[in-house]
Coordinates of C-alpha atoms and ligand atoms in Angstrom, one line a residue:
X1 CA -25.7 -19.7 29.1
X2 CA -28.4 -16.9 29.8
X3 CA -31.2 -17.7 32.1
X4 CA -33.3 -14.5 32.7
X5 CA -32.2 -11.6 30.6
X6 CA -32.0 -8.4 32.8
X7 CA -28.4 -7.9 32.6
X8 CA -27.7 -5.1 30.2
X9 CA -26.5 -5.9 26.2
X10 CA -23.7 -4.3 24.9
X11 CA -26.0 -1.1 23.1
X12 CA -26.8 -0.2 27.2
X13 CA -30.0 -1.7 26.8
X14 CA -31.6 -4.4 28.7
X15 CA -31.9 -7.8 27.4
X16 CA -35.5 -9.5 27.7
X17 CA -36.5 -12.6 27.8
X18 CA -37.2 -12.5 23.9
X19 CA -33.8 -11.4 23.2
X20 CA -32.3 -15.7 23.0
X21 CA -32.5 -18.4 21.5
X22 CA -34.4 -22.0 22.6
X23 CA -32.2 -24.9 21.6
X24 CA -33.5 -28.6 21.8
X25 CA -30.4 -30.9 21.6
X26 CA -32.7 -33.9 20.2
X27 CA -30.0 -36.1 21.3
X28 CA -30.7 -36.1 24.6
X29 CA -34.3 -34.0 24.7
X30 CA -32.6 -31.2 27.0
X31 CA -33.3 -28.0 26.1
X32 CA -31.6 -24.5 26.3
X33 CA -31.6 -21.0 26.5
X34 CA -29.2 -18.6 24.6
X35 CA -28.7 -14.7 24.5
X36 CA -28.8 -13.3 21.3
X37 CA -27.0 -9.8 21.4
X38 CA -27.0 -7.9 18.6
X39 CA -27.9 -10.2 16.0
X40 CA -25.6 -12.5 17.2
X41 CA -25.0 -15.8 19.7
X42 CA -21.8 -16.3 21.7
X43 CA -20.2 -19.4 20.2
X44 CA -19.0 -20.3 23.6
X45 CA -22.5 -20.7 24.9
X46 CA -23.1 -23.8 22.7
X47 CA -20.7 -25.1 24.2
X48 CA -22.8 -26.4 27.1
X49 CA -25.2 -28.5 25.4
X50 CA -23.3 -31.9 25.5
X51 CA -24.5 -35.4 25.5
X52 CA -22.5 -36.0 28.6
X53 CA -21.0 -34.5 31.4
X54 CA -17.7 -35.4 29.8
X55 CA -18.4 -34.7 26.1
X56 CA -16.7 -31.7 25.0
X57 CA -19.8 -29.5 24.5
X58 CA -21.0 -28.0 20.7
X59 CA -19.0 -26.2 18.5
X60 CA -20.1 -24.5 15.3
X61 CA -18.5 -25.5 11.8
X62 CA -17.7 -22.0 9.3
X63 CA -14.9 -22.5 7.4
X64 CA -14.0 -19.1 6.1
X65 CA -16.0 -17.3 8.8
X66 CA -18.5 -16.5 6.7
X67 CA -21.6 -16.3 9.3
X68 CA -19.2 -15.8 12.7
X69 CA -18.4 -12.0 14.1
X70 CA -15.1 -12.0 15.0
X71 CA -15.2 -8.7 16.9
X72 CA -17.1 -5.8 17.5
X73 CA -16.5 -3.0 15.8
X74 CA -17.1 1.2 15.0
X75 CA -14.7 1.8 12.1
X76 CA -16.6 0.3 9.1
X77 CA -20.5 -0.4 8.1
X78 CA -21.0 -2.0 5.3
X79 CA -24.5 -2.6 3.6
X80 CA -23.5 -5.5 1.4
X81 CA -27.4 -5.9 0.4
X82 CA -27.7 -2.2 -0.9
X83 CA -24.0 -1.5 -1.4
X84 CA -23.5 1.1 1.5
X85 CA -20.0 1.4 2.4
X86 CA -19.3 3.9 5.7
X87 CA -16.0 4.6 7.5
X88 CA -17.0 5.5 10.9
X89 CA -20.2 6.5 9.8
X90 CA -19.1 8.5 7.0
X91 CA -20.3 7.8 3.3
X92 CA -17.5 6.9 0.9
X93 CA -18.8 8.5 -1.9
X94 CA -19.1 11.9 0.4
X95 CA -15.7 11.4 1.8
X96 CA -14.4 11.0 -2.1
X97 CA -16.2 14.0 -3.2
X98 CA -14.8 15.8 -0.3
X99 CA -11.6 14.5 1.6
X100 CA -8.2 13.8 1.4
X101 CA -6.9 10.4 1.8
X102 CA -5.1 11.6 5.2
X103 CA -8.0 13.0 6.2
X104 CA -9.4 9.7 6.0
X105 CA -6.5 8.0 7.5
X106 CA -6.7 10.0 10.4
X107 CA -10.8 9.8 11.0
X108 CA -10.6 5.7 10.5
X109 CA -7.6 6.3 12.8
X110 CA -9.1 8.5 15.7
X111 CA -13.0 8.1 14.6
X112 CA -13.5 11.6 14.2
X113 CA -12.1 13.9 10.9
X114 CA -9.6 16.4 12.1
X115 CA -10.2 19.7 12.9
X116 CA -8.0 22.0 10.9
X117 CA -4.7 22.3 13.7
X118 CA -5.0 18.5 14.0
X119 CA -5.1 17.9 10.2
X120 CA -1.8 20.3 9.4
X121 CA -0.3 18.0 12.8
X122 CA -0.9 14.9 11.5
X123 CA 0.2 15.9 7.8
X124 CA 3.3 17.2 9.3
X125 CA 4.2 14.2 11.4
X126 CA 3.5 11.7 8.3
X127 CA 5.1 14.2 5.5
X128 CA 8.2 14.1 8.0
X129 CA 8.3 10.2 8.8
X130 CA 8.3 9.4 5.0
X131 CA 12.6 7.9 5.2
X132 CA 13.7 5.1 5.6
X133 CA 16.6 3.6 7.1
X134 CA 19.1 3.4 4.8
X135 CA 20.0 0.0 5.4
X136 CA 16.2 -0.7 4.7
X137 CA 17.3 0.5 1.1
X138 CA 20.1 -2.1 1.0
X139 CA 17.7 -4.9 2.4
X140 CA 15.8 -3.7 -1.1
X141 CA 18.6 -3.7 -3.3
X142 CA 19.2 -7.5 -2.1
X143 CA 16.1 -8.7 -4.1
X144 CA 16.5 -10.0 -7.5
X145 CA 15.8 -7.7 -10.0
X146 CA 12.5 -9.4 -10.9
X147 CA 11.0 -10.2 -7.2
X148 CA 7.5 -9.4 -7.1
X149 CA 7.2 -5.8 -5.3
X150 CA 4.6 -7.8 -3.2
X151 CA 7.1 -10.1 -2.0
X152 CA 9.6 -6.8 -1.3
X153 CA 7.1 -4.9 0.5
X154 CA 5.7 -8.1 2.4
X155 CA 9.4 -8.5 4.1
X156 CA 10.3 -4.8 4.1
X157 CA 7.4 -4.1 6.1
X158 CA 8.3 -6.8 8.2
X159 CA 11.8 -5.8 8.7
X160 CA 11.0 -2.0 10.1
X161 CA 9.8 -3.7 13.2
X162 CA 13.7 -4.8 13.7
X163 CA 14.4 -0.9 13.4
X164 CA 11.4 -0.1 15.8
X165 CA 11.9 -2.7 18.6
X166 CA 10.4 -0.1 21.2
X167 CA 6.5 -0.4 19.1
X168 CA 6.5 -4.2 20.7
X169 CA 5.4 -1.8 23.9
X170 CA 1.6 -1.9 22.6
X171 CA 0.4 -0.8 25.4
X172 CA 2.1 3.0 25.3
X173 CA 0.4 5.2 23.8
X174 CA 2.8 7.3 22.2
X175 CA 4.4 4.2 20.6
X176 CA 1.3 3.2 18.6
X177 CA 1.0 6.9 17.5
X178 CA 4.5 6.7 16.3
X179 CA 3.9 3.1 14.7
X180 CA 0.4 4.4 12.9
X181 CA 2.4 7.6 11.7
X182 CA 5.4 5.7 10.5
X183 CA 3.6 3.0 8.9
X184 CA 1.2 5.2 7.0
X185 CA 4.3 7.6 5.7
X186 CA 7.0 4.5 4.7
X187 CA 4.5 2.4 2.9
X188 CA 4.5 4.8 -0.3
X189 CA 8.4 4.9 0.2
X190 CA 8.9 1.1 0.3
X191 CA 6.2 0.9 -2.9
X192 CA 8.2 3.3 -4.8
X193 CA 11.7 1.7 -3.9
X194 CA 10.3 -2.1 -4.9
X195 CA 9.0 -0.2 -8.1
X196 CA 12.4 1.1 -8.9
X197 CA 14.1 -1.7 -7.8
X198 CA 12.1 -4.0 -10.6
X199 CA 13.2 -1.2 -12.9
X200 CA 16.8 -1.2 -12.1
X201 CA 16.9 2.8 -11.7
X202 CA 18.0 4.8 -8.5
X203 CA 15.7 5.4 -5.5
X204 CA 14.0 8.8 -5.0
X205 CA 13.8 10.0 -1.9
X206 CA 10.9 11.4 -0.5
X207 CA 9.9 15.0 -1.4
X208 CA 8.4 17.0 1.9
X209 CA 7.1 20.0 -0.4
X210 CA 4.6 17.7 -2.0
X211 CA 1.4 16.0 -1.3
X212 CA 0.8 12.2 0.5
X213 CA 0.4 11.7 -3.4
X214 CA 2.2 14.2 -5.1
X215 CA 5.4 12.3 -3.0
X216 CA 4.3 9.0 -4.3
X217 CA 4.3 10.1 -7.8
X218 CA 7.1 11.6 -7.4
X219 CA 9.0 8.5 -5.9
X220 CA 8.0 6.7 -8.8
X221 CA 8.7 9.0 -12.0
X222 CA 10.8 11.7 -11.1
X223 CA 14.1 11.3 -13.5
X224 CA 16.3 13.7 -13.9
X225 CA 14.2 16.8 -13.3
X226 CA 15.4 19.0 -10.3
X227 CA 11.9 18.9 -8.6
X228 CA 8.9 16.8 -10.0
X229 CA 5.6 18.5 -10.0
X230 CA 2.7 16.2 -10.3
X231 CA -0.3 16.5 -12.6
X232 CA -3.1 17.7 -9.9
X233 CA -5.7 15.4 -11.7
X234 CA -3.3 12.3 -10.9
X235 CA -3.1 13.1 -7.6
X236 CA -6.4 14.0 -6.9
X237 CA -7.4 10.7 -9.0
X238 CA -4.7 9.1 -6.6
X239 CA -6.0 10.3 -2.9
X240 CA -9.6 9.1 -4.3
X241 CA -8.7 5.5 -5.0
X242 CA -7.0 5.6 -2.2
X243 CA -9.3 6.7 -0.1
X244 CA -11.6 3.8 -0.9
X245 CA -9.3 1.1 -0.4
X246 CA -8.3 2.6 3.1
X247 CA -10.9 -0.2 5.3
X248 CA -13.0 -2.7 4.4
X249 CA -14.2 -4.6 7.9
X250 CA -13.0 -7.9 8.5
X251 CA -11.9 -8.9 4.9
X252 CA -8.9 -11.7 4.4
X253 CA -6.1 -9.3 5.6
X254 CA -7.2 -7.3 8.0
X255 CA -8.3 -10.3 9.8
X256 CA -4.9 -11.4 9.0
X257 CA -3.6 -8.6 11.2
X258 CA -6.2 -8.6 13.9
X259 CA -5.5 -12.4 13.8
X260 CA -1.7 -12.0 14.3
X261 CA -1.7 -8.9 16.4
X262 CA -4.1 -11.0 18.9
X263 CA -0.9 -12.4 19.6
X264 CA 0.5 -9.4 20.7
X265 CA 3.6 -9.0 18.6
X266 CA 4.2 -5.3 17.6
X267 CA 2.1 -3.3 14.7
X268 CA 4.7 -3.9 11.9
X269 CA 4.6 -7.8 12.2
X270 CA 1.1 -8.0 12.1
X271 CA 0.7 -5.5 9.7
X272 CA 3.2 -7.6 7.3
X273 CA 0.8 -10.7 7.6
X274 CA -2.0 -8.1 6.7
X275 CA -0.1 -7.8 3.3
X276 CA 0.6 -11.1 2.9
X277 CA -2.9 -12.1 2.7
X278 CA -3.2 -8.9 0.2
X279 CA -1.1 -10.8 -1.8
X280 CA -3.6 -13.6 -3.0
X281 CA -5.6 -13.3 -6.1
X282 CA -9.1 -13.5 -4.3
X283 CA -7.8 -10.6 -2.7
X284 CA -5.7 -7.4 -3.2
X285 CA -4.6 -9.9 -6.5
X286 CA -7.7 -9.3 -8.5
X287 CA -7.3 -5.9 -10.0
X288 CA -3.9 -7.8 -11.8
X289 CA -6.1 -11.3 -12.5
X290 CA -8.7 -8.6 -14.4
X291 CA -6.5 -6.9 -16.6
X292 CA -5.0 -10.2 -17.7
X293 CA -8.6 -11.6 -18.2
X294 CA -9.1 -7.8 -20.3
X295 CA -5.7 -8.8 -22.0
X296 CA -6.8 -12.5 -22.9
X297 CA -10.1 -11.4 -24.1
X298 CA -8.6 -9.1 -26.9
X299 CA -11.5 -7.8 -28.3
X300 CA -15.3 -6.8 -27.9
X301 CA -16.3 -9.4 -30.5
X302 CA -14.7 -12.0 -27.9
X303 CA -17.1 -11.0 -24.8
X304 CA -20.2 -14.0 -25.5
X305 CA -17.5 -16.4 -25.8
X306 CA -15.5 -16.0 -22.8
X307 CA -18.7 -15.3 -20.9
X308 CA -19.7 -18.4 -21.9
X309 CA -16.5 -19.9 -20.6
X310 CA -17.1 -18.8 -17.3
X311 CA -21.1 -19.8 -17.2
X312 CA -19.4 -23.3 -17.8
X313 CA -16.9 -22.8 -14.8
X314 CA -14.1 -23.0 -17.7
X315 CA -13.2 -19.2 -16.2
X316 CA -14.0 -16.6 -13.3
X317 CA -15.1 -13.0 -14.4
X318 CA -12.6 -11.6 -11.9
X319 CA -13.9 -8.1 -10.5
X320 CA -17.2 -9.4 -10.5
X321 CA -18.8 -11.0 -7.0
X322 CA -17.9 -10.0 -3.6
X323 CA -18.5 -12.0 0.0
X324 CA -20.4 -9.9 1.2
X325 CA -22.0 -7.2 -1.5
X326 CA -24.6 -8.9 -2.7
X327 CA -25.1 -5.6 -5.3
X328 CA -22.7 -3.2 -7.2
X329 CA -19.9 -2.3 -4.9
X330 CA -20.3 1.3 -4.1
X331 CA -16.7 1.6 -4.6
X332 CA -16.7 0.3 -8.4
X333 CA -19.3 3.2 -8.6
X334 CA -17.0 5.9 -7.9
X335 CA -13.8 4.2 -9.6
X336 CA -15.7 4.3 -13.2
X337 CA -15.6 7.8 -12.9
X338 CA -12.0 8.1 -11.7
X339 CA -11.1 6.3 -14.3
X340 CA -12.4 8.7 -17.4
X341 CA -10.3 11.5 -15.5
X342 CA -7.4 9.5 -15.5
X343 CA -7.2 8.7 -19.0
X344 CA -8.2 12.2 -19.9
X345 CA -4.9 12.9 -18.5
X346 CA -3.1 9.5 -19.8
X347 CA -4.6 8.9 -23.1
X348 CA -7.7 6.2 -23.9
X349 CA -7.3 2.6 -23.2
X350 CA -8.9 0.1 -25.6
X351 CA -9.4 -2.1 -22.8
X352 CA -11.7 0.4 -21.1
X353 CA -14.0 -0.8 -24.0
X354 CA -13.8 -4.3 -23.1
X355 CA -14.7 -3.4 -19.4
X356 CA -17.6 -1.3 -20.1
X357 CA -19.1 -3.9 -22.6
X358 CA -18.0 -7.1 -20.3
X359 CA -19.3 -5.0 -17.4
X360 CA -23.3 -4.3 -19.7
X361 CA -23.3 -8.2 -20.8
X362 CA -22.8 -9.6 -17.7
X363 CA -25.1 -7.8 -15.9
X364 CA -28.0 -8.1 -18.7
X365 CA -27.4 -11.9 -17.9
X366 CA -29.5 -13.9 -15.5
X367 CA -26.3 -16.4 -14.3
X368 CA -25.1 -13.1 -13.0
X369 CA -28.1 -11.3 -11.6
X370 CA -29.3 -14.3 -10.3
X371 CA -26.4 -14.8 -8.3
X372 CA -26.3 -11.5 -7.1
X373 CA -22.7 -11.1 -9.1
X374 CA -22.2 -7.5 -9.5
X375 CA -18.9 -5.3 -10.3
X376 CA -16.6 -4.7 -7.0
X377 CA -14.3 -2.6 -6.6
X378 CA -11.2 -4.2 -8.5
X379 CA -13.1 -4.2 -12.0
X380 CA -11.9 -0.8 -12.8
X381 CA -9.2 0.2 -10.6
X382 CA -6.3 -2.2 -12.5
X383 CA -7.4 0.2 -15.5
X384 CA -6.5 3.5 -14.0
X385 CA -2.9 1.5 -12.6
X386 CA -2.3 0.9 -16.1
X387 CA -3.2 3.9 -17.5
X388 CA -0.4 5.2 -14.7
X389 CA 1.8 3.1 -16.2
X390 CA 2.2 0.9 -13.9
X391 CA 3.4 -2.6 -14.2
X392 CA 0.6 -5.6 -12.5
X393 CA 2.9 -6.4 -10.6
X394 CA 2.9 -3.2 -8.9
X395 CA -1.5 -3.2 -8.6
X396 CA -1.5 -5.1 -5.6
X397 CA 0.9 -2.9 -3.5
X398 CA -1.0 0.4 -4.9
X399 CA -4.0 -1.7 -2.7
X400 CA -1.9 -2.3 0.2
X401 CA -0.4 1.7 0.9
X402 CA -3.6 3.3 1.9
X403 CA -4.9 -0.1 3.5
X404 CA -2.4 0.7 5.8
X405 CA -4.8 3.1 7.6
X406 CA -7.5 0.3 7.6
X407 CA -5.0 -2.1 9.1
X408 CA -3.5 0.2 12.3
X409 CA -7.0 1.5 12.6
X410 CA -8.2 -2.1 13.1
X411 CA -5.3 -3.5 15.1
X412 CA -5.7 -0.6 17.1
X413 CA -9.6 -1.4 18.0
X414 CA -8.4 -5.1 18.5
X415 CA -5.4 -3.9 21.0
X416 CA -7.9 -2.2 23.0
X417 CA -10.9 -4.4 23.2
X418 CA -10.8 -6.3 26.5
X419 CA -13.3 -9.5 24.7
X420 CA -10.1 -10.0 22.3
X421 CA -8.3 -13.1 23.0
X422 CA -5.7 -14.9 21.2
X423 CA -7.0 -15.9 17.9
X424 CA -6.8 -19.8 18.3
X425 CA -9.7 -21.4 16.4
X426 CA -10.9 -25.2 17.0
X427 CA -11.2 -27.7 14.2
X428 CA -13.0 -31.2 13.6
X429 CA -10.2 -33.7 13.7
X430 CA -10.7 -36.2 10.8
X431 CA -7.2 -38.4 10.9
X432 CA -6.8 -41.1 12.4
X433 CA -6.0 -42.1 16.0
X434 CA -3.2 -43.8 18.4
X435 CA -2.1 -46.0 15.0
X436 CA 0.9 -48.6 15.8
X437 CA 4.2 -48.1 15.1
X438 CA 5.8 -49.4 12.4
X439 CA 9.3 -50.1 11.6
X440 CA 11.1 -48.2 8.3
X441 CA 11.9 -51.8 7.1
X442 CA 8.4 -52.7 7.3
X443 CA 6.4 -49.8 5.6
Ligands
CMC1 N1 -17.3 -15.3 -11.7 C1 -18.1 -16.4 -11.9 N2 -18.9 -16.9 -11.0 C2 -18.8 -16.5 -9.8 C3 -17.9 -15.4 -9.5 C4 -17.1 -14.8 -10.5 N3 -16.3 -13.8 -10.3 N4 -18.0 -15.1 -8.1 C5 -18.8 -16.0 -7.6 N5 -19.3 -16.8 -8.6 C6 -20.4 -17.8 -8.5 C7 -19.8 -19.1 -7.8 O1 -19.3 -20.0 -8.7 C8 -21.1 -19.5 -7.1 O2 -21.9 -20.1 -8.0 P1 -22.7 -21.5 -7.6 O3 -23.6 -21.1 -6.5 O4 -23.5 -21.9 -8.9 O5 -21.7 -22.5 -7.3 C9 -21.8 -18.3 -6.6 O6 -21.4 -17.3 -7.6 C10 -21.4 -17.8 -5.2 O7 -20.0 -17.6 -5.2 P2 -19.1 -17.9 -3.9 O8 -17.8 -18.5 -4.5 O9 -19.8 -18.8 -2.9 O10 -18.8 -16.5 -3.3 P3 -17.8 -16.2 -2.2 O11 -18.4 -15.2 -1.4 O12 -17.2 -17.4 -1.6 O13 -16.6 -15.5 -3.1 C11 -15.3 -13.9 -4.2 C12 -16.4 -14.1 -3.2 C13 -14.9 -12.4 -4.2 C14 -14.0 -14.7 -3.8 C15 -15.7 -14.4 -5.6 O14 -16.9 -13.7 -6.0 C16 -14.6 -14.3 -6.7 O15 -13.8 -15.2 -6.8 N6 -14.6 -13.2 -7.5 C17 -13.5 -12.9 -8.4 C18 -12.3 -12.4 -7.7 C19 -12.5 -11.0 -7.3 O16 -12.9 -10.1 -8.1 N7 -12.0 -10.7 -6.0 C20 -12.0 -9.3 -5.5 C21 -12.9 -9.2 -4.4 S1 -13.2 -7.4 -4.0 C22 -11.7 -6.9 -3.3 C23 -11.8 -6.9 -1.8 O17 -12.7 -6.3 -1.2 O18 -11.0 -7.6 -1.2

């Protein structure tokens, strides 16, 4: 608990007296003095106003963590009231108009962009980490033929730490370089190979003349051709959407992997529990959920109804709302124009229609303005994945290879940061209490 403020707050400057917080516990009239730093109180300091001397001391109560900073952080700002989205203080839409995605990687990675010998390093060491064990390909091949590619890549990213037992030493320095490089350049392998797998055709390997996304297309859709040579727009279109899925602060799975890594098992364990939270339809599942809600909707003439439906809770308008952009998602902003150069390339999608008139309704209507319900990123990306043509299935893992670069970024940042403890939250017990035994004849 802070008395007088003249130590100095985390920014280097010094506290005063106005920086906390008066507390009067009207329990027992005693009141109290908190530091505020950065916004923010230590939970830990409540924990000294108690009714007792042996009373446990207050806790706060945020199920989902919705008002509670988990960490401190200098990868990712995000304005969620004006829909500013910055990777270490970088716009997104500059970084579209102008990077690569490993260019991106790296800066989230290093928090600065690479200068031109560090670039052509860091390509070379990812282009040449892009293979797999081969008995990682037979751990594949042991999946049904119609497992989710979710559920391949969740326990196939698991499983490299088994071939990487050296990256549980996360304090050496060279072995998180070699887990950030390895994980970033096998993701896209392990995507492609659960893609193939679902499709019952041979594995491509990985291509080291071709881009981070020229390889990736080429893992998917190379047949019989001797070399595949990818449509420039598709892989320009590619290394964009990647690069604005590559971080998004403390969402469900990166806190996931901060969350597990706390625990100190190695990068690729905690970087498999980042995508099984992915997984879930609130999350990396909702770019899958909206092209089935496009699919069930059929045609324009069907919008007022199914808006309706959802005004009366009957249904969700999935890709609409976000925790914490309380405007359009600066993300969804730059998609809608990936997605026209896509399906020049492609062809037109009807469904595009449906979006772009779903899209103008709901946001001419006051349930959704009022509510501050505006498109996010997942409202047009499933459209481009389609017009790839890509299986649903498969939307989710496009989400989780370049969130990879988020994730080791972030678990890196956690790793080092000396305030990081195990993640071990408290709860309010509500069952009952030192109940009587009673015999299996009796019950
Ligand atoms: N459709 C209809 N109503 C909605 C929606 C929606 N998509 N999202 C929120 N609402 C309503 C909600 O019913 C509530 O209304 P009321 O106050 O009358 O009860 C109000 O808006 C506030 O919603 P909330 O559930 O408190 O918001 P949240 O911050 O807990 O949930 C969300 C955020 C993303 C889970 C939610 O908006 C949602 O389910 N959206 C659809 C799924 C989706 O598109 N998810 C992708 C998120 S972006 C990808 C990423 O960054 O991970």
């Amino acid at each position: 608990m802070a008395e007088e403020h003249t130590d100095r707050d985390a920014g280097g400057g010094v506290a005063t007296a106005e920086d906390s917080l008066s507390i009067t516990d009207n329990r027992t009239g005693e009141s109290y003095e908190v530091e505020i730093t950065d916004g923010t109180v230590r939970a830990l300091d409540l924990r000294d106003v108690k009714v007792s001397e042996d009373d446990f001391g207050l806790m706060t109560y945020d199920p989902g963590f919705t008002n509670t900073a988990s960490c401190r952080s200098s990868i990712c700002y995000i304005g969620g009231d004006d829909g500013v989205l910055e990777y270490r203080g970088h716009p997104i839409e500059s970084l579209c108009e102008n990077a690569t995605y490993l260019e991106v990687a790296y800066l989230l990675i290093n928090g600065e962009l690479p200068t031109q010998s560090e670039l052509d390093q860091w390509t070379h060491e990812v282009t040449h980490h892009t293979y797999v064990h081969e008995n990682i390909k037979k751990f594949v091949e042991g999946f049904r033929y119609d497992a989710h590619p979710m559920g391949i890549l969740l326990a196939s990213v698991g499983a490299l730490s088994t071939f990487y037992p050296e990256a549980k030493k996360i304090d050496d320095d060279y072995e998180r370089h070699m887990a950030a490089v390895r994980l970033i350049a096998k993701m896209p392998t392990l995507a492609a190979f659960a893609y193939r797998h679902n499709l019952g055709l041979p594995y491509v390997y990985p291509d080291n003349d071709l881009s981070y996304a020229g390889n990736f297309l080429s893992m998917m859709f190379k047949m019989t051709e001797v070399s595949y040579e990818p449509d420039p727009r598709l892989e320009r279109a590619l290394d964009v959407l990647w690069i604005l899925h590559a971080d998004h602060e403390q969402n469900c799975s990166t806190n996931a992997v901060r969350g597990v890594g706390s625990s100190q098992v190695d990068p690729y364990s905690a970087l498999a529990a980042g995508v099984a939270a992915l997984y879930g339809p609130l999350h990396g599942g909702a770019n899958e959920a909206v092209l089935r809600m496009l699919d069930r909707i059929e045609r324009v003439e069907n919008i007022p109804d199914f808006l309706e439906g959802v005004k009366n809770r009957d249904e969700r308008l999935m890709g609409f709302g976000h925790r914490v952009y309380k405007n359009y998602d600066p993300r969804a902003g730059v998609i809608k124009k990936n997605v026209d150069e896509v399906l020049e390339v492609t062809g037109k999608s009807p469904k595009l229609d449906i979006a772009t008139e779903l899209e103008k309704r709901a946001l001419d209507d006051d349930y959704f303005t009022e509510r501050k319900l505006y498109p996010n990123v997942d409202f047009y990306s499933g459209l481009i994945y389609e017009a790839l043509g890509l299986p649903t299935d498969m939307f989710t893992v496009m989400f989780a290879i370049p969130r990879t670069s988020g994730w080791i970024a972030q678990w890196l940042e956690m790793v080092d940061d000396e305030d990081q403890r195990i993640a071990r939250p408290r709860q309010i017990y509500t069952g009952a209490r030192e109940r009587d035994w009673v015999a299996l004849a009796d019950r």
